[in-house]
Amino acid sequence: MKMFLKSEWAERDTRIDVVNPFNGEAFDTVPEATPADVTAAVDGLVEGAKVMRAMTALERCEILRKAATLMRARVDEIGTLISTEEGKILAEGKLEVSRAAETIDLSADEARRITGEVLPLDAAPGGAGKLGFTLRVPVGIVAAITPFNFPLNLVAHKLGPAIAGGNAVLIKPATDTPLSALKLVEILLEAGLPPEAIACLTGPGSSIGAAICTDDRIRKITFTGSVEVGKAICRAAGLKRVTMELGSNSPLIVLDDADLAKVTTATVATGFANAGQVCISCQRVIATPGIHDNLLDELQPLVAGLTAGDQLAEGTNVGPLVRESDATRVADWVREASTNGARLLCGGEREGAVVQPALLADVSPDMRLSCDELFGPAVGVTRAANIDEAIALANDTPYGLSAGIFTENLDAALRFTREVDCGNLHINWGPMWRADLMPYGGLKDSGLGKEGPKYAIEEMTETKMVVIHGQ
Ligand code: NAD
């Protein structure tokens, strides 16, 4: 495919292969953008920002509404594209298209709800006769930098609110998965978005990231990706607003009174979806002694029964990782943990980019499999003496994105919500669950700011205060 800037689809001589991670075959190419392309794209978006600022909320809503309808009509085609470039199984690829359409639809709803507030200025000393109100205005140009693992929906979570808020937007999708983002640009243009209001540049963040982050005409950077890159972007961004949706090694606490069948279902569903490449994947199960052994006995056959392989084939539960190098890293971390005393109950073997889903017991908190973000199909189980130790282990991490607890005890569940330092907390489910309308975002090193169209729009608009000085 081509990239899009200055109202045109553009080719470049240097092109990057887009590869199916299961078989390593290149099935398309995209241009490799340069820092000069970033400058040119932003030149175009300066004009686009003026057009967007003049557009009514109703017009923005209608464009987004139409885009959502167009997406829903192309679920099979775009779902297959997502699966082919990213590696998730077809059912997950199609689900992502439906969710992305929902995200764009929610953005359409929110475009009509951007309001200010009236302030009782006569409540202030010297405020008699005065009336105050706030206006929310677009920031101007938003830059959106996205990761590989949800190559459509995480792009929708940035483009939808940016457009709803009346901004022009530059999108830089992940190098490995640029096609889904380019499809969304195609659809937004078809839905009536002014072409000067959007640009999509393809290429590695290492070569064009700095040019994006240091361009002062960009007023807001919204980033989803790793902590390391997030910190580098914050250092480069200077006086720009930033939203950072970063990584995690999410815990699931299982107390003695938990419903075992529900725990095993949730652990498989939240630990192995998208081959564990979800920022809120269940990575660490922390179980108390009364349930620990039974949990391992029930979980092991379910994990061992998952079929890993070609993401496009019927019957596959777990596809490849996005790159073979990631599969090698995941298999190494599993091997390293078992060498250092963890019990490998199943999985961990690698073939190409596919890693067999793994379950490990006796995982200690200092193993990389536990203390770093794994982003792969393995779940480690750790024993905790009681809820105090379970909460301490859950919090023993620089991350704070999402956590779950299974218990029938309301007091224990409420204590978990108060004491576990994460942006999203799930009672009687694993850490991986998201409705696209929720405020979503991490604490600690997992990030800054919230997504979900309503909340992202707040971060992509600015407040002006107006005072009418009546007599
Ligand atoms: P990544 O950080 O390697 O890359 C993310 C994006 O940043 C890509 O588009 C990349 O090209 C770009 N980039 C790289 N270097 C850059 C630089 N110097 N300047 C600007 N941009 C640069 O992440 P990834 O491997 O694509 O995705 C996996 C990570 O994303 C995991 O850590 C995961 O937890 C995180 N993630 C977080 C959320 C969330 O909502 N919190 C959601 C999904 C993924």
Coordinates of C-alpha atoms and ligand atoms in Angstrom, one line a residue:
M1 CA 0.0 0.0 0.0
K2 CA 1.0 3.7 -0.2
M3 CA 1.3 6.1 2.7
F4 CA -0.8 9.3 2.9
L5 CA 0.4 12.9 3.3
K6 CA -0.4 16.3 1.9
S7 CA -3.8 15.0 0.7
E8 CA -2.2 12.3 -1.5
W9 CA -1.3 8.7 -1.5
A10 CA 2.5 8.6 -1.8
E11 CA 5.1 6.1 -3.0
R12 CA 8.8 6.1 -2.0
D13 CA 11.7 4.3 -3.6
T14 CA 12.7 2.6 -0.3
R15 CA 10.0 0.1 0.7
I16 CA 9.4 -2.1 3.7
D17 CA 8.1 -5.6 3.5
V18 CA 4.9 -6.5 5.4
V19 CA 5.3 -10.1 6.5
N20 CA 2.9 -12.8 7.6
P21 CA 4.6 -13.8 10.9
F22 CA 3.5 -17.5 10.6
N23 CA 5.4 -18.2 7.4
G24 CA 7.7 -15.2 7.1
E25 CA 6.4 -14.4 3.6
A26 CA 6.1 -10.8 2.5
F27 CA 2.6 -10.2 1.2
D28 CA 2.8 -6.4 0.7
T29 CA 5.1 -3.5 1.0
V30 CA 4.8 0.1 2.3
P31 CA 7.0 3.1 1.7
E32 CA 9.7 4.0 4.3
A33 CA 9.1 7.6 5.3
T34 CA 11.9 9.9 6.1
P35 CA 12.2 12.9 8.5
A36 CA 11.6 15.2 5.5
D37 CA 8.2 13.4 5.0
V38 CA 7.3 14.2 8.6
T39 CA 8.0 17.9 8.0
A40 CA 6.0 17.8 4.7
A41 CA 3.1 15.9 6.4
V42 CA 2.9 18.5 9.2
D43 CA 3.0 21.3 6.7
G44 CA -0.1 19.8 5.2
L45 CA -1.8 19.2 8.6
V46 CA -1.4 22.9 9.5
E47 CA -3.9 23.6 6.8
G48 CA -6.0 20.6 7.8
A49 CA -6.2 21.9 11.4
K50 CA -7.8 25.1 10.1
V51 CA -10.3 23.1 8.1
M52 CA -11.1 20.9 11.1
R53 CA -11.5 23.8 13.5
A54 CA -14.1 25.4 11.2
M55 CA -16.1 22.1 10.9
T56 CA -19.2 21.8 13.0
A57 CA -19.6 19.1 15.7
L58 CA -22.4 17.6 13.7
E59 CA -20.3 17.3 10.5
R60 CA -17.5 15.6 12.5
C61 CA -20.1 13.2 14.1
E62 CA -21.5 12.3 10.6
I63 CA -18.1 11.6 9.2
L64 CA -17.2 9.2 12.0
R65 CA -20.7 7.6 12.0
K66 CA -20.3 6.8 8.3
A67 CA -16.8 5.5 8.8
A68 CA -18.1 3.1 11.5
T69 CA -20.8 1.8 9.1
L70 CA -18.2 1.3 6.3
M71 CA -16.0 -0.6 8.7
R72 CA -18.8 -2.9 9.8
A73 CA -19.5 -3.7 6.1
R74 CA -15.8 -4.9 5.7
V75 CA -15.3 -7.0 8.8
D76 CA -14.2 -10.2 7.0
E77 CA -11.8 -8.4 4.6
I78 CA -10.1 -6.2 7.2
G79 CA -10.2 -8.9 9.9
T80 CA -8.2 -11.2 7.6
L81 CA -5.8 -8.4 6.9
I82 CA -5.2 -7.8 10.6
S83 CA -4.6 -11.5 11.2
T84 CA -2.3 -11.8 8.3
E85 CA 0.0 -8.9 9.3
E86 CA -0.2 -9.3 13.1
G87 CA -0.6 -13.0 13.6
K88 CA -3.7 -13.2 15.8
I89 CA -6.3 -15.9 14.9
L90 CA -9.0 -15.0 12.4
A91 CA -11.8 -14.8 15.0
E92 CA -9.7 -12.2 17.0
G93 CA -8.9 -10.3 13.8
K94 CA -12.7 -10.0 13.0
L95 CA -13.5 -9.1 16.6
E96 CA -11.0 -6.3 16.4
V97 CA -12.7 -4.8 13.4
S98 CA -16.1 -4.8 15.2
R99 CA -14.5 -3.2 18.2
A100 CA -12.7 -0.6 16.1
A101 CA -16.0 0.3 14.5
E102 CA -17.5 0.6 18.0
T103 CA -14.6 2.9 19.0
I104 CA -15.3 5.1 15.9
D105 CA -19.0 5.1 16.7
L106 CA -18.4 6.1 20.3
S107 CA -16.2 8.9 19.0
A108 CA -19.1 10.0 16.8
D109 CA -21.3 10.1 19.9
E110 CA -18.8 12.1 21.9
A111 CA -18.2 14.7 19.1
R112 CA -21.7 16.0 19.9
R113 CA -21.0 16.1 23.7
I114 CA -18.0 18.4 23.9
T115 CA -19.2 21.0 26.4
G116 CA -17.8 23.6 28.8
E117 CA -19.3 24.7 32.1
V118 CA -20.8 27.8 33.5
L119 CA -19.0 29.2 36.6
P120 CA -20.7 31.2 39.4
L121 CA -18.3 34.1 39.3
D122 CA -20.5 36.0 41.7
A123 CA -19.3 33.5 44.3
A124 CA -15.9 35.0 44.1
P125 CA -14.9 38.2 45.9
G126 CA -15.3 41.1 43.4
G127 CA -17.3 38.8 41.1
A128 CA -20.7 40.6 41.3
G129 CA -22.3 40.9 37.9
K130 CA -19.9 38.7 36.1
L131 CA -20.6 35.5 34.2
G132 CA -18.0 32.9 33.3
F133 CA -17.9 29.9 31.1
T134 CA -15.4 27.5 29.6
L135 CA -15.0 26.6 26.0
R136 CA -13.2 23.4 24.8
V137 CA -11.2 24.0 21.6
P138 CA -9.1 21.5 19.5
V139 CA -5.4 21.4 20.3
G140 CA -4.7 21.6 16.5
I141 CA -2.5 18.8 15.4
V142 CA -2.4 15.4 17.2
A143 CA 0.4 12.9 16.5
A144 CA -0.6 9.3 17.2
I145 CA 2.0 6.5 17.5
T146 CA 0.7 3.0 17.8
P147 CA 2.0 -0.5 18.6
F148 CA 1.6 -3.7 16.6
N149 CA -0.7 -5.8 18.7
F150 CA -4.0 -4.1 18.0
P151 CA -3.2 -2.5 14.6
L152 CA -6.7 -1.3 14.0
N153 CA -8.5 -0.7 17.3
L154 CA -5.6 1.2 18.9
V155 CA -5.4 3.4 15.9
A156 CA -9.2 3.9 16.0
H157 CA -8.8 4.9 19.7
K158 CA -6.5 7.8 18.6
L159 CA -8.0 8.9 15.2
G160 CA -11.6 8.8 16.4
P161 CA -11.2 11.1 19.4
A162 CA -8.7 13.4 17.5
I163 CA -11.3 13.9 14.7
A164 CA -14.2 14.1 17.1
G165 CA -12.3 16.9 19.0
G166 CA -11.8 18.9 15.8
N167 CA -8.1 18.2 15.2
A168 CA -5.9 17.2 12.3
V169 CA -4.0 14.0 13.0
L170 CA -0.8 12.3 12.0
I171 CA -0.7 8.6 12.5
K172 CA 2.5 6.6 12.7
P173 CA 1.5 2.9 12.9
A174 CA 3.9 0.1 14.0
T175 CA 6.5 -0.8 11.4
D176 CA 5.4 -4.5 11.3
T177 CA 1.6 -3.8 11.0
P178 CA 1.0 -0.7 9.0
L179 CA -1.8 -2.0 6.6
S180 CA -4.7 -1.9 9.0
A181 CA -4.0 1.8 9.8
L182 CA -3.8 2.6 6.1
K183 CA -7.2 0.9 5.6
L184 CA -8.7 3.0 8.3
V185 CA -7.4 6.2 6.7
E186 CA -8.9 5.0 3.4
I187 CA -12.3 4.5 5.1
L188 CA -12.2 7.9 6.9
L189 CA -11.5 9.6 3.5
E190 CA -14.3 7.7 1.9
A191 CA -16.6 8.8 4.8
G192 CA -15.8 12.5 4.0
L193 CA -12.8 13.4 6.2
P194 CA -11.1 16.3 4.5
P195 CA -7.8 14.9 3.1
E196 CA -5.7 17.7 4.4
A197 CA -6.8 16.7 8.0
I198 CA -5.0 13.4 8.1
A199 CA -1.6 11.9 7.3
C200 CA -0.3 8.3 7.8
L201 CA 3.5 7.8 7.6
T202 CA 4.9 4.3 7.5
G203 CA 8.4 3.4 8.7
P204 CA 10.4 2.7 11.8
G205 CA 10.0 4.9 14.9
S206 CA 13.8 4.9 15.2
S207 CA 14.1 6.9 11.9
I208 CA 11.0 9.2 12.0
G209 CA 10.0 9.2 15.6
A210 CA 12.3 12.0 16.7
A211 CA 11.1 14.2 13.8
I212 CA 7.5 13.7 14.9
C213 CA 8.1 14.2 18.6
T214 CA 10.2 17.4 18.2
D215 CA 8.0 19.3 15.7
D216 CA 6.5 22.1 17.7
R217 CA 3.5 22.4 15.4
I218 CA 2.3 19.2 16.9
R219 CA 0.5 20.0 20.2
K220 CA -0.3 16.6 21.5
I221 CA 1.3 13.2 21.3
T222 CA -0.8 10.1 22.0
F223 CA 1.4 7.0 22.3
T224 CA 0.7 3.4 22.9
G225 CA 3.7 1.0 23.2
S226 CA 6.6 0.0 25.4
V227 CA 7.8 1.8 28.5
E228 CA 11.2 2.3 27.0
V229 CA 9.9 4.1 23.9
G230 CA 7.3 6.0 25.9
K231 CA 10.0 7.5 28.1
A232 CA 12.1 8.4 25.1
I233 CA 9.1 10.2 23.5
C234 CA 8.4 12.1 26.8
R235 CA 12.1 13.3 26.8
A236 CA 11.8 14.5 23.2
A237 CA 8.3 16.0 23.3
G238 CA 9.1 19.2 25.3
L239 CA 6.0 21.3 26.0
K240 CA 3.4 19.1 24.4
R241 CA 0.6 17.3 25.9
V242 CA 1.3 13.5 26.1
T243 CA -0.8 10.4 26.7
M244 CA 1.2 7.3 27.4
E245 CA -0.4 3.9 27.2
L246 CA 2.4 1.6 28.2
G247 CA 3.2 -2.0 29.2
S248 CA 2.4 -4.3 32.1
N249 CA 3.0 -7.8 33.7
S250 CA -0.6 -8.0 34.9
P251 CA -1.4 -10.1 38.0
L252 CA -4.5 -12.3 38.8
I253 CA -5.0 -13.1 42.5
V254 CA -6.8 -16.3 43.3
L255 CA -8.0 -16.7 46.9
D256 CA -9.0 -20.0 48.5
D257 CA -12.8 -19.4 48.1
A258 CA -12.6 -18.7 44.4
D259 CA -14.8 -20.6 41.9
L260 CA -12.2 -22.9 40.3
A261 CA -14.0 -23.4 37.0
K262 CA -14.4 -19.7 36.5
V263 CA -10.7 -19.1 37.4
T264 CA -9.4 -21.6 34.8
T265 CA -11.7 -20.3 32.1
A266 CA -10.6 -16.7 32.8
T267 CA -6.9 -17.6 33.0
V268 CA -6.9 -19.3 29.6
A269 CA -9.0 -16.5 28.1
T270 CA -6.9 -13.7 29.5
G271 CA -3.5 -15.3 29.4
F272 CA -3.3 -16.6 25.8
A273 CA -5.5 -14.4 23.6
N274 CA -3.4 -12.9 20.8
A275 CA -0.6 -15.3 21.9
G276 CA -0.2 -13.3 25.1
Q277 CA 0.6 -10.1 23.2
V278 CA -2.0 -7.9 25.0
C279 CA -0.8 -5.1 27.3
I280 CA -3.2 -6.5 30.0
S281 CA -2.5 -10.2 29.4
C282 CA -2.7 -12.3 32.5
Q283 CA 1.0 -13.0 33.1
R284 CA 1.2 -13.7 36.9
V285 CA -1.3 -15.9 38.7
I286 CA -0.9 -15.5 42.5
A287 CA -2.8 -18.2 44.4
T288 CA -3.3 -18.9 48.1
P289 CA -2.5 -22.4 49.5
G290 CA -6.1 -23.7 49.7
I291 CA -6.6 -23.5 46.0
H292 CA -3.1 -23.5 44.5
D293 CA -2.6 -27.2 43.8
N294 CA -6.2 -27.8 42.5
L295 CA -5.8 -24.8 40.2
L296 CA -2.6 -26.2 38.6
D297 CA -4.3 -29.6 38.1
E298 CA -7.3 -28.1 36.4
L299 CA -5.4 -25.5 34.4
Q300 CA -2.7 -27.7 33.0
P301 CA -4.9 -29.8 30.6
L302 CA -6.6 -26.7 29.3
V303 CA -3.4 -24.9 28.5
A304 CA -1.8 -28.1 27.0
G305 CA -5.0 -28.5 24.9
L306 CA -4.6 -25.2 23.1
T307 CA -3.6 -25.6 19.5
A308 CA -0.8 -23.2 18.3
G309 CA 0.0 -22.6 14.7
D310 CA -1.2 -20.9 11.5
Q311 CA -3.4 -18.0 12.6
L312 CA -5.5 -18.3 9.4
A313 CA -6.2 -22.0 9.8
E314 CA -9.5 -23.3 11.3
G315 CA -9.0 -24.7 14.8
T316 CA -5.9 -22.7 15.8
N317 CA -6.3 -21.1 19.2
V318 CA -2.9 -19.4 19.5
G319 CA -1.1 -17.8 16.5
P320 CA 2.5 -16.9 16.0
L321 CA 4.2 -14.0 17.8
V322 CA 4.7 -10.9 15.6
R323 CA 8.4 -11.6 15.0
E324 CA 10.5 -14.7 15.3
S325 CA 12.9 -12.7 17.6
D326 CA 10.1 -12.3 20.1
A327 CA 9.3 -16.0 20.0
T328 CA 13.0 -16.7 20.7
R329 CA 12.9 -14.3 23.6
V330 CA 9.7 -15.8 25.1
A331 CA 11.1 -19.4 24.8
D332 CA 14.3 -18.3 26.4
W333 CA 12.5 -16.7 29.4
V334 CA 10.5 -19.9 29.9
R335 CA 13.6 -22.0 29.7
E336 CA 15.5 -19.7 32.1
A337 CA 12.6 -19.8 34.6
S338 CA 12.6 -23.6 34.6
T339 CA 16.4 -23.8 34.9
N340 CA 16.1 -21.6 38.0
G341 CA 13.6 -23.7 39.8
A342 CA 10.1 -23.1 38.2
R343 CA 8.2 -26.2 37.2
L344 CA 7.3 -26.2 33.5
L345 CA 3.9 -28.0 33.4
C346 CA 3.5 -27.7 29.6
G347 CA 4.6 -25.8 26.5
G348 CA 7.4 -23.4 25.8
E349 CA 8.7 -25.2 22.7
R350 CA 9.3 -22.9 19.7
E351 CA 9.0 -23.4 16.0
G352 CA 9.6 -20.3 13.9
A353 CA 7.5 -17.6 15.4
V354 CA 5.1 -20.0 17.1
V355 CA 5.6 -20.8 20.8
Q356 CA 3.5 -23.6 22.4
P357 CA 1.4 -22.1 25.2
A358 CA 3.2 -22.6 28.5
L359 CA 2.2 -23.0 32.1
L360 CA 4.7 -22.8 34.9
A361 CA 4.4 -23.3 38.7
D362 CA 6.7 -22.1 41.5
V363 CA 7.6 -19.0 39.6
S364 CA 9.5 -16.6 41.8
P365 CA 9.0 -12.8 41.5
D366 CA 12.6 -12.2 40.5
M367 CA 12.4 -14.3 37.3
R368 CA 12.1 -12.4 34.1
L369 CA 9.0 -14.3 33.3
S370 CA 7.4 -12.6 36.3
C371 CA 9.1 -9.2 36.8
D372 CA 9.4 -8.1 33.2
E373 CA 6.7 -7.7 30.6
L374 CA 6.6 -11.1 28.8
F375 CA 4.2 -10.3 25.9
G376 CA 4.0 -14.0 25.0
P377 CA 1.9 -17.2 25.5
A378 CA 3.0 -18.2 29.0
V379 CA 1.4 -17.9 32.4
G380 CA 3.4 -18.3 35.6
V381 CA 1.8 -19.3 38.9
T382 CA 3.2 -18.1 42.3
R383 CA 2.1 -19.3 45.7
A384 CA 1.1 -16.6 48.3
A385 CA 0.5 -17.4 52.0
N386 CA -2.6 -15.2 52.3
I387 CA -4.2 -12.1 50.8
D388 CA -1.6 -9.8 52.4
E389 CA 1.2 -11.5 50.6
A390 CA -0.9 -11.7 47.4
I391 CA -1.5 -8.0 47.3
A392 CA 2.1 -7.3 48.1
L393 CA 3.2 -9.5 45.2
A394 CA 0.7 -8.0 42.8
N395 CA 2.1 -4.5 43.6
D396 CA 5.7 -5.6 43.5
T397 CA 6.3 -4.2 40.0
P398 CA 6.9 -0.9 38.4
Y399 CA 3.8 -1.5 36.2
G400 CA 0.2 -0.7 37.2
L401 CA -2.1 -1.2 34.2
S402 CA -4.6 -3.9 35.2
A403 CA -5.2 -6.7 37.8
G404 CA -7.8 -9.3 38.6
I405 CA -9.0 -11.1 41.7
F406 CA -11.2 -14.2 42.1
T407 CA -12.9 -14.4 45.5
E408 CA -16.5 -14.8 46.8
N409 CA -15.6 -12.5 49.7
L410 CA -16.8 -8.9 49.2
D411 CA -14.4 -7.5 51.8
A412 CA -11.4 -9.1 50.2
A413 CA -12.5 -7.9 46.7
L414 CA -13.0 -4.3 48.0
R415 CA -9.6 -4.4 49.7
F416 CA -8.1 -5.5 46.4
T417 CA -9.6 -2.5 44.6
R418 CA -8.3 -0.1 47.3
E419 CA -4.8 -1.5 47.7
V420 CA -3.7 -2.8 44.2
D421 CA -2.2 0.1 42.3
C422 CA -3.6 -0.4 38.8
G423 CA -5.7 1.7 36.5
N424 CA -8.2 -1.2 35.8
L425 CA -9.3 -3.7 38.3
H426 CA -11.5 -6.8 37.7
I427 CA -13.4 -8.7 40.3
N428 CA -14.0 -12.3 39.3
W429 CA -12.3 -12.1 36.0
G430 CA -8.7 -11.9 34.8
P431 CA -6.9 -8.6 34.1
M432 CA -7.7 -8.7 30.4
W433 CA -11.1 -7.1 29.7
R434 CA -11.9 -3.8 28.1
A435 CA -15.1 -2.1 26.9
D436 CA -14.0 0.6 24.5
L437 CA -16.1 3.2 26.3
M438 CA -14.3 2.7 29.6
P439 CA -11.6 5.1 30.9
Y440 CA -8.5 3.0 30.2
G441 CA -5.0 3.6 31.2
G442 CA -2.2 2.7 33.6
L443 CA -0.7 4.0 36.9
K444 CA 3.0 4.0 37.7
D445 CA 5.2 3.1 34.7
S446 CA 2.2 1.8 32.8
G447 CA 1.4 5.4 31.7
L448 CA -0.2 8.7 31.9
G449 CA -3.7 9.8 30.8
K450 CA -6.7 7.8 29.8
E451 CA -8.2 6.5 26.5
G452 CA -11.8 5.7 25.7
P453 CA -13.2 8.3 23.3
K454 CA -14.8 10.5 26.0
Y455 CA -11.6 10.6 28.0
A456 CA -9.2 10.9 25.0
I457 CA -11.2 13.9 23.7
E458 CA -10.5 15.7 27.0
E459 CA -6.8 15.1 26.4
M460 CA -7.0 16.3 22.8
T461 CA -8.9 19.6 23.5
E462 CA -7.9 22.6 25.5
T463 CA -10.0 24.7 27.9
K464 CA -10.5 28.4 27.5
M465 CA -12.0 30.5 30.2
V466 CA -14.3 33.3 29.2
V467 CA -15.5 36.1 31.6
I468 CA -18.3 38.5 30.8
H469 CA -17.8 41.6 32.9
G470 CA -21.4 42.8 33.4
Q471 CA -22.3 45.7 35.7
Ligands
NAD1 P1 7.1 -0.3 20.7 O1 7.3 0.6 21.9 O2 8.3 -1.0 20.3 O3 6.6 0.5 19.4 C1 5.4 1.3 19.5 C2 5.4 2.4 18.4 O4 6.5 3.3 18.7 C3 5.7 1.8 17.0 O5 5.0 2.5 16.1 C4 7.2 2.2 16.8 O6 7.6 2.3 15.5 C5 7.3 3.5 17.5 N1 8.6 4.0 18.0 C6 9.7 3.2 18.2 N2 10.7 4.0 18.6 C7 10.3 5.3 18.6 C8 10.9 6.5 18.8 N3 12.1 6.6 19.2 N4 10.1 7.6 18.7 C9 8.8 7.6 18.4 N5 8.2 6.4 18.1 C10 8.9 5.2 18.2 O7 5.9 -1.3 21.1 P2 5.4 -2.5 20.3 O8 6.4 -3.6 20.4 O9 4.8 -2.2 19.0 O10 4.1 -2.9 21.2 C11 4.2 -3.6 22.4 C12 4.1 -2.7 23.6 O11 3.0 -1.9 23.6 C13 4.0 -3.5 24.9 O12 4.9 -2.9 25.8 C14 2.6 -3.3 25.3 O13 2.3 -3.5 26.7 C15 2.3 -1.9 24.8 N6 0.9 -1.7 24.7 C16 0.2 -1.0 25.6 C17 -1.2 -0.8 25.5 C18 -1.9 0.1 26.5 O14 -3.0 0.4 26.3 N7 -1.4 0.4 27.7 C19 -1.9 -1.4 24.5 C20 -1.2 -2.2 23.6 C21 0.2 -2.3 23.7

